[in-house]
Short mmCIF file of C-alpha atoms in Angstrom, two decimals:
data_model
loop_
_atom_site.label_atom_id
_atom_site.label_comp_id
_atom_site.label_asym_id
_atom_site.label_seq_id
_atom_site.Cartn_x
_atom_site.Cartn_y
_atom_site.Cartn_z
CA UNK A 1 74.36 -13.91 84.93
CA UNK A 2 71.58 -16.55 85.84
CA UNK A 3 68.02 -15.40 86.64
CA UNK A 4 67.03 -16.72 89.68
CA UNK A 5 63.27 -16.94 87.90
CA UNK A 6 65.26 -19.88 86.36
CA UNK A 7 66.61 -23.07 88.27
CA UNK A 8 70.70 -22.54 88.50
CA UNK A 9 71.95 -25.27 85.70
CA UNK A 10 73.36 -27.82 87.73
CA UNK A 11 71.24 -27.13 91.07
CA UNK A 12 68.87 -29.84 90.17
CA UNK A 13 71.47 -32.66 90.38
CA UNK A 14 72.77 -31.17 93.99
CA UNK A 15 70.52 -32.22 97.33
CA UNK A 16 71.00 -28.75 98.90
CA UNK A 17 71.93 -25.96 97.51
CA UNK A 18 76.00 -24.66 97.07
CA UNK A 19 76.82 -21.34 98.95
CA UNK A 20 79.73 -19.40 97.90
CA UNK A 21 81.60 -18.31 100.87
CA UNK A 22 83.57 -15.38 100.69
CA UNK A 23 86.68 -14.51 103.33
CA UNK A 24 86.29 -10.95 103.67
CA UNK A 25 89.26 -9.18 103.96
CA UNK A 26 92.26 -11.07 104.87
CA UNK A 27 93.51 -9.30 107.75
CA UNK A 28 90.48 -9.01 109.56
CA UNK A 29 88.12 -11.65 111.16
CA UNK A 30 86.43 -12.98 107.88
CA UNK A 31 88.44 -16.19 107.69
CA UNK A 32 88.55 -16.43 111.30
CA UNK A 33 84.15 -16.50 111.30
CA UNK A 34 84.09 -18.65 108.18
CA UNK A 35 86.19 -21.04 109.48
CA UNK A 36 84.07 -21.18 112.23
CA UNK A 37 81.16 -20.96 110.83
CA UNK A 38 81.18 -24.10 107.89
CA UNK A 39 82.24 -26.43 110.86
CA UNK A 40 78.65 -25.93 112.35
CA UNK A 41 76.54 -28.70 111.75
CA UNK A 42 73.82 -26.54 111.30
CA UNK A 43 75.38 -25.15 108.36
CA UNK A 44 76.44 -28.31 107.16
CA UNK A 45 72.67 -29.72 107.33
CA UNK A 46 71.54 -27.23 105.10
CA UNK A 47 74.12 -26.39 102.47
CA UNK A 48 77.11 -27.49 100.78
CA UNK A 49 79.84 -24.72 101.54
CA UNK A 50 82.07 -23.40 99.23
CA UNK A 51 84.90 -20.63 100.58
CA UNK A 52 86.25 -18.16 98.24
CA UNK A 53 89.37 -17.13 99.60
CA UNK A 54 92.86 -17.66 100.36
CA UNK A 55 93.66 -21.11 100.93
CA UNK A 56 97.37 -19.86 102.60
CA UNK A 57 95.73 -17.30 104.68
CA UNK A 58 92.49 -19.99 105.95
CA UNK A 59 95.14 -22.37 106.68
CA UNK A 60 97.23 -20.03 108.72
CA UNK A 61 94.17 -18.95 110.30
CA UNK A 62 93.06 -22.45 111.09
CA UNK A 63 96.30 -23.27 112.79
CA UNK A 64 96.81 -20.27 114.94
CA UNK A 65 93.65 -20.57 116.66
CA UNK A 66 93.50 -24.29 116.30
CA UNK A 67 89.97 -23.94 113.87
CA UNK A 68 88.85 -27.24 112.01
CA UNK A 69 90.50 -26.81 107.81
CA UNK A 70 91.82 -29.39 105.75
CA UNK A 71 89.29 -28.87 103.32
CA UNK A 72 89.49 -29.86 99.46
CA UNK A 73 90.86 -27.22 97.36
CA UNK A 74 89.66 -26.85 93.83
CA UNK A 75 91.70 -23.29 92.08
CA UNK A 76 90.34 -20.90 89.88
CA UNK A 77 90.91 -22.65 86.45
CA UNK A 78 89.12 -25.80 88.18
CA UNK A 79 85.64 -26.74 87.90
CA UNK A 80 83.65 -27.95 90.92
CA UNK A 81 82.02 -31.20 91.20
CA UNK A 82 78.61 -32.08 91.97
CA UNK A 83 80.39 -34.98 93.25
CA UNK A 84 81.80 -32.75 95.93
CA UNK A 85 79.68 -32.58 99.39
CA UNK A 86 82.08 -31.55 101.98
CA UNK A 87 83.72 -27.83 102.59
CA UNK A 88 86.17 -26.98 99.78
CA UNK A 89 88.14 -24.12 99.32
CA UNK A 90 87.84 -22.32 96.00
CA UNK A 91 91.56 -20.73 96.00
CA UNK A 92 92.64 -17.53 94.33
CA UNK A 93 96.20 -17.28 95.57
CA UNK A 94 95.61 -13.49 95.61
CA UNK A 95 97.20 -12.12 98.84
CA UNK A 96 100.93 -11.21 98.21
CA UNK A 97 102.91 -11.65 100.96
CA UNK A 98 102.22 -11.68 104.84
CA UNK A 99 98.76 -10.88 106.33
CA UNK A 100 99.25 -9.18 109.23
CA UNK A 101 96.10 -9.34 111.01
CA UNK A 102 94.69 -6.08 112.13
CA UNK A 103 96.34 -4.03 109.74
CA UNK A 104 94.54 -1.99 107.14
CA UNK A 105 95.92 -2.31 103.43
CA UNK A 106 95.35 -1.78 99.75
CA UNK A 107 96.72 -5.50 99.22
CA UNK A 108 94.00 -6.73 101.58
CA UNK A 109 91.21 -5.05 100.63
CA UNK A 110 92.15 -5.75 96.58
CA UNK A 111 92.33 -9.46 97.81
CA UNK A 112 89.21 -9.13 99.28
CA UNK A 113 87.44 -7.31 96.40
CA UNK A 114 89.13 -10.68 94.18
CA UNK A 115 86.78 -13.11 96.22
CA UNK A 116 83.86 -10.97 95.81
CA UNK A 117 84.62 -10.58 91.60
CA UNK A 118 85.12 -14.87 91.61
CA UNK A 119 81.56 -15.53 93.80
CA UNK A 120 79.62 -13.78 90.89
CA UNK A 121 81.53 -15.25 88.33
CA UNK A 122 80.64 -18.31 89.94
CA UNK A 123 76.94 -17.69 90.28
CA UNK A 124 77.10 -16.70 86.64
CA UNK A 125 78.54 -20.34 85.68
CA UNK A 126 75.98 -22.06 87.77
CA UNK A 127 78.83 -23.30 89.81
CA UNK A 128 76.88 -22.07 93.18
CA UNK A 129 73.67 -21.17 94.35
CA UNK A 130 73.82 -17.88 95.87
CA UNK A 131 76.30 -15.86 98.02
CA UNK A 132 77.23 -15.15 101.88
CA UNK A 133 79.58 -12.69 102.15
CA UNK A 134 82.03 -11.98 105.34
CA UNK A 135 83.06 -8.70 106.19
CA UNK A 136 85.17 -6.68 104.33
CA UNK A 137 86.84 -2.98 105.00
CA UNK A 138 85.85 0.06 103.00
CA UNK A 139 88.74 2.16 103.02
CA UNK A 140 91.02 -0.89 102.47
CA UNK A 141 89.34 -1.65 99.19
CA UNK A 142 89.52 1.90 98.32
CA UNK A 143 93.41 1.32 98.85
CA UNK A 144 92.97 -1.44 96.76
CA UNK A 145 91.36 0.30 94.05
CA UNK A 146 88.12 0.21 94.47
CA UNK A 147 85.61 2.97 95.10
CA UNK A 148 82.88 1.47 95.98
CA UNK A 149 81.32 2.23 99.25
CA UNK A 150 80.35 -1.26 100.39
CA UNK A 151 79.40 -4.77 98.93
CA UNK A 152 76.13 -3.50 98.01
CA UNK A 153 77.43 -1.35 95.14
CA UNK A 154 80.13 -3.31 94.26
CA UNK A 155 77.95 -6.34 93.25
CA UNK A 156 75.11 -3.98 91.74
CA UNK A 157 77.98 -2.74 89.67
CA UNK A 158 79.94 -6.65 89.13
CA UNK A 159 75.95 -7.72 87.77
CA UNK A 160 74.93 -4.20 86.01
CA UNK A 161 72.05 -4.04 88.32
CA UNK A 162 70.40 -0.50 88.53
CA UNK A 163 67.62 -1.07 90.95
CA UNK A 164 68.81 -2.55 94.17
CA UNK A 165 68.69 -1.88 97.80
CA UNK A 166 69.96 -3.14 101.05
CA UNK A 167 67.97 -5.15 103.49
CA UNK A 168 68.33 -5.91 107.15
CA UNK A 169 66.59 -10.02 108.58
CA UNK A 170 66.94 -9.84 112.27
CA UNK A 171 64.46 -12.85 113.64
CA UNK A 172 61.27 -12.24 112.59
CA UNK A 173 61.53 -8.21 111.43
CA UNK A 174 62.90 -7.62 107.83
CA UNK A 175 63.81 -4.13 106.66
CA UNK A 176 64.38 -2.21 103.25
CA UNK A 177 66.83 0.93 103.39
CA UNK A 178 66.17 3.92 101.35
CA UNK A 179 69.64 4.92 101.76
CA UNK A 180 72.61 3.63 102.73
CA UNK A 181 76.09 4.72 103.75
CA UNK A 182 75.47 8.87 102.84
CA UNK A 183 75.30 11.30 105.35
CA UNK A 184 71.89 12.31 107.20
CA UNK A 185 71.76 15.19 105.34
CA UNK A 186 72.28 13.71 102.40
CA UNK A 187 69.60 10.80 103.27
CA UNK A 188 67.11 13.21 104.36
CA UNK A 189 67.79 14.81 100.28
CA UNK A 190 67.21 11.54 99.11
CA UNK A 191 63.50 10.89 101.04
CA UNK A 192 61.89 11.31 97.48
CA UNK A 193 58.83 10.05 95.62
CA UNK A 194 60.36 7.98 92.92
CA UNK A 195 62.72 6.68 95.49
CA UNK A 196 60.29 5.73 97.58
CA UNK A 197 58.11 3.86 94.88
CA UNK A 198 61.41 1.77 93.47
CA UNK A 199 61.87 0.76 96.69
CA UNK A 200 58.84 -0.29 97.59
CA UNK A 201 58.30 -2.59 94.28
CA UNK A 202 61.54 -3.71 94.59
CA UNK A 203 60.61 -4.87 98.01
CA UNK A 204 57.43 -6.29 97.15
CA UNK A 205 58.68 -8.36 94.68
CA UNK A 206 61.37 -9.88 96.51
CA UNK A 207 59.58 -10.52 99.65
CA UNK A 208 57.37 -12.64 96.67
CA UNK A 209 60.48 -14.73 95.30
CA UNK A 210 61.20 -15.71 99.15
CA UNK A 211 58.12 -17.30 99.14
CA UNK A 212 55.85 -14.21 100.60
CA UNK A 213 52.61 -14.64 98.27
CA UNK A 214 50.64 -11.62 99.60
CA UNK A 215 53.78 -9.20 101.35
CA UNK A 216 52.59 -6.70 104.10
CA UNK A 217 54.49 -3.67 103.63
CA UNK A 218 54.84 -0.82 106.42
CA UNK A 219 56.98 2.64 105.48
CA UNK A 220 58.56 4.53 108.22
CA UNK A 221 58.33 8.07 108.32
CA UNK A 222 61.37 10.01 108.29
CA UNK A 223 60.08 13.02 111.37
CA UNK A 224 59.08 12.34 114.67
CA UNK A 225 55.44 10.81 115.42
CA UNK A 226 55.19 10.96 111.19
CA UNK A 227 55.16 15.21 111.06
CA UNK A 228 51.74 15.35 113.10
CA UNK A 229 50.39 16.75 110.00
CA UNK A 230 53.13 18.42 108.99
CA UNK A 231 53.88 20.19 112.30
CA UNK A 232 57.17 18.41 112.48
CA UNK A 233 58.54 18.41 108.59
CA UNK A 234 56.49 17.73 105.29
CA UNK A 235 58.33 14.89 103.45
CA UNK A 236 55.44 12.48 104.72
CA UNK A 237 52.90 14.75 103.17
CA UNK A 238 55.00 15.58 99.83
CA UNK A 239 56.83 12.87 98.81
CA UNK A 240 56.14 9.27 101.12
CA UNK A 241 52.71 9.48 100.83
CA UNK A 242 52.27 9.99 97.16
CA UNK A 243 54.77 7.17 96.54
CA UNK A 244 53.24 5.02 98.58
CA UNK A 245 49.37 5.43 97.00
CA UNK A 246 50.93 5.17 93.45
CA UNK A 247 52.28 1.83 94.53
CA UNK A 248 48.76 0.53 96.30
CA UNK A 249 47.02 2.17 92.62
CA UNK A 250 49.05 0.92 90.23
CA UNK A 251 51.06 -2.23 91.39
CA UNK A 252 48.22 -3.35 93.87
CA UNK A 253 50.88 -3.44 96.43
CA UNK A 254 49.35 -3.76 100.16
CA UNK A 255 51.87 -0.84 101.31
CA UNK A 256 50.66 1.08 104.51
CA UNK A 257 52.07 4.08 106.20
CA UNK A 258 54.17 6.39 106.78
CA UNK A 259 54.10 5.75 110.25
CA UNK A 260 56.19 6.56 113.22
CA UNK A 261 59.62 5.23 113.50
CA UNK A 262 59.29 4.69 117.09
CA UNK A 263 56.68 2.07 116.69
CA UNK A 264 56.15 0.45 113.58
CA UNK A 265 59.34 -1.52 113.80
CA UNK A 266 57.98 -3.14 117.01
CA UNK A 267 54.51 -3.37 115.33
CA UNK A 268 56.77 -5.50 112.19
CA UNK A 269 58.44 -7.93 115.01
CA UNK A 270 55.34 -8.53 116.12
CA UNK A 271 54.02 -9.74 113.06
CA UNK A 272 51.68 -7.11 111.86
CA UNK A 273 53.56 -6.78 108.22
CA UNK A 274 56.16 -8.79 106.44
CA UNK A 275 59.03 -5.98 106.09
CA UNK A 276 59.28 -2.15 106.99
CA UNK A 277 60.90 0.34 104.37
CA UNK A 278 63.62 2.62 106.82
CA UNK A 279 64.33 6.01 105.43
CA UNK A 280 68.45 6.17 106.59
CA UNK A 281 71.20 3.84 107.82
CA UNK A 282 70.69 4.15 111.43
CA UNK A 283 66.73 4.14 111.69
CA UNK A 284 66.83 0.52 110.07
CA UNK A 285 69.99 -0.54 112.52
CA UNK A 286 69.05 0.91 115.68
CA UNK A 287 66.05 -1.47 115.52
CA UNK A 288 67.71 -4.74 114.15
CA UNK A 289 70.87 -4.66 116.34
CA UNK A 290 68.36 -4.26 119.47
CA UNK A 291 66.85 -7.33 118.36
CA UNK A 292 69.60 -9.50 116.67
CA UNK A 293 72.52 -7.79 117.81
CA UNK A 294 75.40 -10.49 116.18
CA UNK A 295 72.74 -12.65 115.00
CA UNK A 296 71.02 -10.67 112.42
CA UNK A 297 71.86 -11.11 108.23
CA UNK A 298 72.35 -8.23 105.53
CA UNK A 299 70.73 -8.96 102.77
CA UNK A 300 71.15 -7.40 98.76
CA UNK A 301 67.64 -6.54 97.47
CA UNK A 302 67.38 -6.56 92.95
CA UNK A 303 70.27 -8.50 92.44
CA UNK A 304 70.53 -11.66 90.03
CA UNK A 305 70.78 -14.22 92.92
CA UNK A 306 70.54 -14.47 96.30
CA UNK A 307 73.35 -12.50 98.63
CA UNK A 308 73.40 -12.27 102.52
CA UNK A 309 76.12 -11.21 104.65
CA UNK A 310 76.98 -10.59 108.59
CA UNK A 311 75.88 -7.60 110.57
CA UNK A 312 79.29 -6.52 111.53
CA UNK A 313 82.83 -5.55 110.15
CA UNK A 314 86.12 -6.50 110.29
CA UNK A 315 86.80 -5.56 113.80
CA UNK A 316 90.63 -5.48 113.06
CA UNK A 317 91.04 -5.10 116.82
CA UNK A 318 90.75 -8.07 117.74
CA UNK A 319 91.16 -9.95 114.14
CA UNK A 320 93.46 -13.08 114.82
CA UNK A 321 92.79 -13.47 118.69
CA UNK A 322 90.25 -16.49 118.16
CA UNK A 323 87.59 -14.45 120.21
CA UNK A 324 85.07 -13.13 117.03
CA UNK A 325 81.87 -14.67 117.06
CA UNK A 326 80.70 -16.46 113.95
CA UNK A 327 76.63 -16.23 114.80
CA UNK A 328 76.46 -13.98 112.26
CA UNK A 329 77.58 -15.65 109.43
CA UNK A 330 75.81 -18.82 110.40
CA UNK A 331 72.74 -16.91 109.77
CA UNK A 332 73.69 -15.93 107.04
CA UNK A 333 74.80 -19.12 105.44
CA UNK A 334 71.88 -20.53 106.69
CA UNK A 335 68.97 -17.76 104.73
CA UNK A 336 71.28 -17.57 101.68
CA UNK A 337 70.68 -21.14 101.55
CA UNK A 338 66.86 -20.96 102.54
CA UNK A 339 66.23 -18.23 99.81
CA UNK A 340 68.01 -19.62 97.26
CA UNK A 341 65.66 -22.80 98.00
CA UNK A 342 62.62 -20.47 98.07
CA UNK A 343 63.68 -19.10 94.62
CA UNK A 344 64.76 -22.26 93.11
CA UNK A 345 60.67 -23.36 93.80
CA UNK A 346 59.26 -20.54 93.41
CA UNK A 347 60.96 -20.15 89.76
CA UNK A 348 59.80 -23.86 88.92
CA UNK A 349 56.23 -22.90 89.96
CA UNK A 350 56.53 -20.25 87.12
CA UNK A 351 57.40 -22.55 84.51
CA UNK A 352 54.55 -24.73 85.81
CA UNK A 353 52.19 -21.92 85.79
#
């Protein structure tokens, strides 16, 4: 797997960078956003796209709901030009059968687990850039054979990454999750020091490779008005604080907090610090889907290359209806593209260096 602290090997001979595209699952509205999505001209301005999928399934998509296709196709055993600037499809001819579009399966979601499996191989061969991913469903890749509990894992696990978190960029407010998908009980178990410190480095330093020099880093606090001295709870005291003056002592980080949830995501919009650590799920997405709601990008924290992804699912009820909006993944397109620029320079500046 390529380190993005090195320029991808043929990403020097490409104008703008390649983003893998991947369909989601088949039967809900991935292909119908993607499709959308790579006939932007915005998107086409700042990448060249590349759609891991299904050509069968994209094509049926396209003419249903009369989307633009046609694209190249290059399969599997294929290599990709550099030659190559329009959309292509990179084709797996993995879904068996019928899609029918709204309808949870195993076949889907082990398609859809295929796209995710060829986008890292491809980062690996230098073939793209980085990765935008479209949604996929979670019990129809268990069905599929896979236990993971979202993409997050699943490429931690496909790139044998051990420190990695999920991120949140909803216009100008970035956030780092402590947890994930676990229930609130079990996030409020995992509010720990050591947690807390990985996560904060982890942040730090990627904030850095996207071109932050000098990140401003704000940590929520997991009780109301952050324990008022430990008259609500005594995590803050116990195990936030500590974490976050080891990382200030040791790492030099400029890490502040914990303060109250109910502010200091409004305080980060505003522009006071460069990305807030949430302790759960739903404290980071009450916040970005108030501000970005459709718009915003999920970004993977610690991984090899650059991955974003939409805000949303599959929405299987209305998959196939040509009413899904695609904002999201144009965002998405767009910063894995910007990163992956960011990373590309800010790994030649180290060589320089």
């Amino acid at each position: 797997m390529n380190n993005l602290s090195q320029p991808l090997p043929d990403s020097s001979r490409r104008a703008l960078p390649r983003i893998g595209i991947t369909m989601g699952d088949p039967a809900g509205i991935g292909p119908e956003v993607v499709l959308k999505a790579v006939a932007e001209e915005e998107v086409l301005e700042v990448c060249q796209p590349v759609i891991i999928g299904d050509a069968q399934v994209l094509a049926h998509n396209a003419r249903t709901l009369d989307l633009q296709c046609g694209y190249e196709i290059v399969r599997r055993d294929e290599h990709i030009s550099n030659q190559i600037t329009a959309p292509l499809i990179f084709h797996l001819d993995n879904v068996q059968g019928h899609v029918e579009p709204g309808i949870e399966s195993g076949a889907a979601g082990k398609a859809a687990a295929g796209y995710i499996e060829a986008a890292v191989e491809l980062c690996g061969a230098g073939e793209i850039d980085a990765i935008a991913t479209a949604p996929i469903n979670k019990r129809a890749l268990f069905l599929g054979g896979y236990s993971f509990p979202g993409h997050t894992e699943f490429l931690a696990h496909l790139t044998g990454t051990d420190d990695f978190a999920m991120g949140f960029v909803a216009a100008n407010l970035r956030i780092v999750l402590i947890s994930t998908h676990v229930p609130l009980s079990e996030a409020i178990r995992l509010v720990r020091r050591e947690r807390f410190e990985k996560t904060i480095r982890l942040a730090y330093h990627e904030l850095q490779r996207w071109g932050i020099e000098r990140p401003r880093i704000a940590v929520a606090a997991l009780n109301p008005h952050g324990a008022e001295g430990g008259l609500f709870g005594i995590e803050e005291a116990s195990e936030i604080m500590p974490a976050i003056e080891a990382c200030r002592a040791i790492d030099g980080i400029n890490v502040q907090g914990p303060f109250s949830a109910d502010t200091v995501f409004l305080r980060a919009s505003r522009g006071e610090f460069d990305a807030v650590v949430a302790c759960y799920h739903d404290q980071a997405m009450i916040p970005v889907k108030c501000l970005s709601f459709g718009e915003a990008v999920n970004i993977t924290l610690g991984l090899p290359f650059i991955r974003t992804s939409v805000d949303h699912g599959t929405a299987f009820d209305i998959a196939g209806k040509g009413i899904a909006e695609h904002s999201s993944m144009v965002a998405a397109i767009k910063l894995a593209a910007e990163l992956s620029m960011r990373a590309g320079e800010s790994g030649r500046a180290m060589e320089a260096a």
